[in-house]
Amino acid sequence: METQPIVNRTTPLDIGTDWRLHGAARGVLARYLNRGKLLTPEQQADPKTYADCIHWCLPGLPDTWNHFIYAHIISRPLTTSS
């Protein structure tokens, strides 16, 4: 196991990147979902304040993100480039 950083390298670092796949992926249009608002804490999320378990018994944020991402994917029309 290495415990010290590599210094004074004279050869390029080969980390096994598949540059053919990298080149193909560069032309693919990608859309990103801004999930910043989903991470905003709310006062209702504290069970001590309201003494209920609704926020802990229902699906959590990862489940909500999955629903949003899935809905976003299936709502986009399928386009093919020629």
Short mmCIF file of C-alpha atoms in Angstrom, two decimals:
data_model
loop_
_atom_site.label_atom_id
_atom_site.label_comp_id
_atom_site.label_asym_id
_atom_site.label_seq_id
_atom_site.Cartn_x
_atom_site.Cartn_y
_atom_site.Cartn_z
CA MET A 1 0.00 0.00 0.00
CA GLU A 2 1.31 3.40 -0.91
CA THR A 3 1.31 5.98 1.83
CA GLN A 4 3.09 8.86 0.09
CA PRO A 5 1.94 10.93 -2.90
CA ILE A 6 3.57 10.35 -6.27
CA VAL A 7 5.97 13.21 -6.98
CA ASN A 8 8.31 14.05 -9.86
CA ARG A 9 6.37 12.07 -12.48
CA THR A 10 7.99 12.11 -15.90
CA THR A 11 5.52 9.80 -17.69
CA PRO A 12 1.78 10.35 -18.18
CA LEU A 13 -0.45 8.66 -15.64
CA ASP A 14 -2.40 5.84 -17.30
CA ILE A 15 -5.57 5.25 -15.29
CA GLY A 16 -7.27 3.06 -17.88
CA THR A 17 -9.57 5.64 -19.45
CA ASP A 18 -11.38 4.32 -22.52
CA TRP A 19 -10.92 7.32 -24.79
CA ARG A 20 -13.19 5.83 -27.50
CA LEU A 21 -16.08 5.78 -25.04
CA HIS A 22 -15.13 9.24 -23.82
CA GLY A 23 -15.21 10.57 -27.40
CA ALA A 24 -18.62 9.00 -28.06
CA ALA A 25 -20.08 10.40 -24.84
CA ARG A 26 -18.88 13.93 -25.60
CA GLY A 27 -21.54 14.31 -28.29
CA VAL A 28 -24.44 13.24 -26.06
CA LEU A 29 -26.73 16.00 -24.81
CA ALA A 30 -27.27 15.68 -21.06
CA ARG A 31 -29.80 17.49 -18.91
CA TYR A 32 -29.40 17.95 -15.18
CA LEU A 33 -32.08 18.26 -12.55
CA ASN A 34 -31.36 20.96 -9.98
CA ARG A 35 -32.24 19.28 -6.72
CA GLY A 36 -31.05 22.16 -4.54
CA LYS A 37 -34.57 23.12 -3.48
CA LEU A 38 -35.25 19.56 -2.39
CA LEU A 39 -32.40 19.82 0.09
CA THR A 40 -33.68 23.00 1.73
CA PRO A 41 -34.54 22.10 5.32
CA GLU A 42 -38.02 22.86 6.55
CA GLN A 43 -39.29 23.38 10.06
CA GLN A 44 -41.90 20.65 9.58
CA ALA A 45 -39.17 18.06 9.10
CA ASP A 46 -38.35 18.06 12.81
CA PRO A 47 -40.44 15.38 14.56
CA LYS A 48 -39.89 16.93 17.99
CA THR A 49 -41.72 20.10 16.98
CA TYR A 50 -44.97 18.50 15.84
CA ALA A 51 -44.65 15.10 17.59
CA ASP A 52 -45.70 13.17 14.50
CA CYS A 53 -43.93 10.55 12.47
CA ILE A 54 -45.23 11.44 9.02
CA HIS A 55 -41.80 12.56 7.83
CA TRP A 56 -40.19 9.37 9.06
CA CYS A 57 -42.87 6.85 8.02
CA LEU A 58 -43.21 8.00 4.41
CA PRO A 59 -40.66 7.57 1.62
CA GLY A 60 -37.71 9.90 1.95
CA LEU A 61 -35.86 12.31 -0.30
CA PRO A 62 -33.97 9.70 -2.31
CA ASP A 63 -37.33 8.18 -3.26
CA THR A 64 -38.66 11.61 -4.21
CA TRP A 65 -35.57 12.32 -6.32
CA ASN A 66 -36.05 9.00 -8.11
CA HIS A 67 -39.67 9.89 -8.88
CA PHE A 68 -38.70 13.33 -10.21
CA ILE A 69 -35.87 11.96 -12.33
CA TYR A 70 -38.05 9.17 -13.73
CA ALA A 71 -40.89 11.60 -14.51
CA HIS A 72 -38.43 13.96 -16.18
CA ILE A 73 -37.00 11.16 -18.32
CA ILE A 74 -40.33 9.78 -19.49
CA SER A 75 -41.82 13.23 -20.13
CA ARG A 76 -39.12 14.09 -22.70
CA PRO A 77 -40.01 13.13 -26.27
CA LEU A 78 -37.71 10.56 -27.80
CA THR A 79 -35.58 12.25 -30.42
CA THR A 80 -33.13 10.66 -32.76
CA SER A 81 -30.37 12.46 -34.55
CA SER A 82 -29.65 11.62 -38.14
#
